[in-house]
Amino acid sequence: MFDDTLLHEVALTLFPNIGPQLTRQLMSYGGSAKNVLHLPPGKLRKIPGVGPATVAILTGAERTAALNQAEAALRKAEKDGVQILFYTSKQFPARLKQLPDAPTLLYYQGTADLNHPKTVALVGTRQATDYGREQTEKLVKGIASHQPLIISGLAYGIDIAAHRAALQEGLETIGVMATGLDKLYPPAHRKTAEKMLTQGGLLTEFPFGTQPDKYNFPARNRIIAGLSDGTVVVEAARKGGALITADLAQGYNRDVLAVPGPLGSPASEGCHELIKANKAALYSEPKDLEQLLNWDAALHLQGKFKGPTPYDPADFTTEEFQLVAVLQTATGREEHLDTLAWKAQLPIHTAASLLLGLEFRAVIKALPGKRFALL
């Protein structure tokens, strides 16, 4: 038997003309997807934003069709080892939950933690030059010590170069798709995608069977931007998907960097425009990315950080020691929870849980106003 809750959650996302915002509105009033799908017409009509057409869809033959499609999706997901994540799930990426236009359902196949402490997107033109591919490889190699999750769109050019460079460096990498997981696009990247399933993963908001419709790609780009703490545009012409991703990232208050290219190169015109318009910071070396994302303030995974310490890294998990390292370099050796989580590149809920454990072990102390300090 399938999880009855997930069955109704998947079904709720399969109705025509019911997008993420309306789905959240329905959930806020119904309490659960199952409740929503069993509300009588009179109660549905009282929900703001729900008109007669939506009521007819939710209570008519479309409801049975959606439940049948959801059951088929769950069967396929179970067979293929795919996780289906509704936005209320603990496994749903916390970075995406913050977005006003976040997807309500994700299909995920892979091994990487979608709430990885350090994430960066590398995007660019499909017509990548040798220079662009070389810079992509150098960039990935230059930040490999941080063990970040590399995110891109599995497309030709810079995207696939980023994925392959990450695999080469032993980093996990996520490909965000504009299709269903069973409709890999482009097919030429299948071998790389298969390797990513054991060293990262594939992610999409589109149901099984979804073809690479051109309108899906801008939607895909918002997930790339939203999943990432920073987006680096390696090469981009004056128009293209990479610039859309950069604009989205900036709109989400995420950092954007652009790699300058040879003067006169059409493949770098978009990067130069981003830098000139102050829409992106200039990337010239890994330190630029580290400083902008504050990775230099956090602990490198090899156990290196600035300044002496009385603490033995062997006594802590990597994430715990990142928090200790941040507090050591903080002014007055105290910091607010939000700032601590940001500097350590950890989700707030993860940082809060780890800090509680460190408090019990008498490593830190909690101060008023969600501030923490070393003992």
Short mmCIF file of N, CA, C and O in Angstrom, two decimals, residues 129 131 235-238 260-270 272-273:
data_model
loop_
_atom_site.label_atom_id
_atom_site.label_comp_id
_atom_site.label_asym_id
_atom_site.label_seq_id
_atom_site.Cartn_x
_atom_site.Cartn_y
_atom_site.Cartn_z
N THR A 129 32.78 27.73 -25.26
CA THR A 129 34.08 27.71 -25.94
C THR A 129 35.07 26.89 -25.11
O THR A 129 34.78 26.52 -23.97
N TYR A 131 37.63 28.09 -23.80
CA TYR A 131 37.92 28.96 -22.66
C TYR A 131 36.88 28.75 -21.55
O TYR A 131 37.23 28.62 -20.37
N GLU A 235 29.96 31.51 -18.88
CA GLU A 235 29.90 32.12 -20.21
C GLU A 235 28.44 32.35 -20.55
O GLU A 235 27.60 31.49 -20.27
N ALA A 236 28.14 33.49 -21.17
CA ALA A 236 26.76 33.76 -21.57
C ALA A 236 26.74 34.82 -22.66
O ALA A 236 27.46 35.82 -22.57
N ALA A 237 25.92 34.56 -23.67
CA ALA A 237 25.70 35.57 -24.70
C ALA A 237 24.77 36.64 -24.14
O ALA A 237 24.37 36.58 -22.98
N ARG A 238 24.41 37.62 -24.95
CA ARG A 238 23.57 38.71 -24.46
C ARG A 238 22.17 38.24 -24.08
O ARG A 238 21.48 38.89 -23.30
N PRO A 260 34.65 36.93 -16.38
CA PRO A 260 34.93 37.74 -17.57
C PRO A 260 35.62 36.89 -18.62
O PRO A 260 36.33 35.94 -18.30
N GLY A 261 35.38 37.24 -19.88
CA GLY A 261 35.99 36.47 -20.97
C GLY A 261 36.83 37.35 -21.86
O GLY A 261 36.98 38.56 -21.62
N PRO A 262 37.37 36.79 -22.91
CA PRO A 262 38.15 37.58 -23.87
C PRO A 262 37.30 38.69 -24.48
O PRO A 262 36.13 38.48 -24.82
N LEU A 263 37.87 39.88 -24.61
CA LEU A 263 37.15 40.99 -25.21
C LEU A 263 36.77 40.63 -26.65
O LEU A 263 37.58 40.09 -27.40
N GLY A 264 35.52 40.92 -26.99
CA GLY A 264 35.05 40.62 -28.33
C GLY A 264 34.46 39.24 -28.49
O GLY A 264 33.91 38.93 -29.55
N SER A 265 34.53 38.41 -27.46
CA SER A 265 33.96 37.06 -27.55
C SER A 265 32.46 37.12 -27.32
O SER A 265 32.02 37.52 -26.23
N PRO A 266 31.63 36.73 -28.31
CA PRO A 266 30.17 36.75 -28.13
C PRO A 266 29.73 35.88 -26.96
O PRO A 266 28.71 36.17 -26.31
N ALA A 267 30.48 34.83 -26.65
CA ALA A 267 30.10 33.91 -25.58
C ALA A 267 30.26 34.53 -24.19
O ALA A 267 29.75 33.98 -23.22
N SER A 268 30.95 35.68 -24.11
CA SER A 268 31.15 36.32 -22.82
C SER A 268 30.45 37.67 -22.69
O SER A 268 30.54 38.32 -21.65
N GLU A 269 29.73 38.08 -23.73
CA GLU A 269 29.07 39.39 -23.70
C GLU A 269 28.08 39.50 -22.56
O GLU A 269 27.95 40.55 -21.92
N GLY A 270 27.34 38.42 -22.29
CA GLY A 270 26.36 38.45 -21.21
C GLY A 270 27.02 38.60 -19.85
O GLY A 270 26.53 39.33 -18.98
N HIS A 272 29.92 40.09 -19.25
CA HIS A 272 30.41 41.46 -19.15
C HIS A 272 29.28 42.44 -18.83
O HIS A 272 29.46 43.37 -18.04
N GLU A 273 28.11 42.20 -19.42
CA GLU A 273 26.97 43.08 -19.15
C GLU A 273 26.52 42.95 -17.69
O GLU A 273 26.16 43.94 -17.06
#
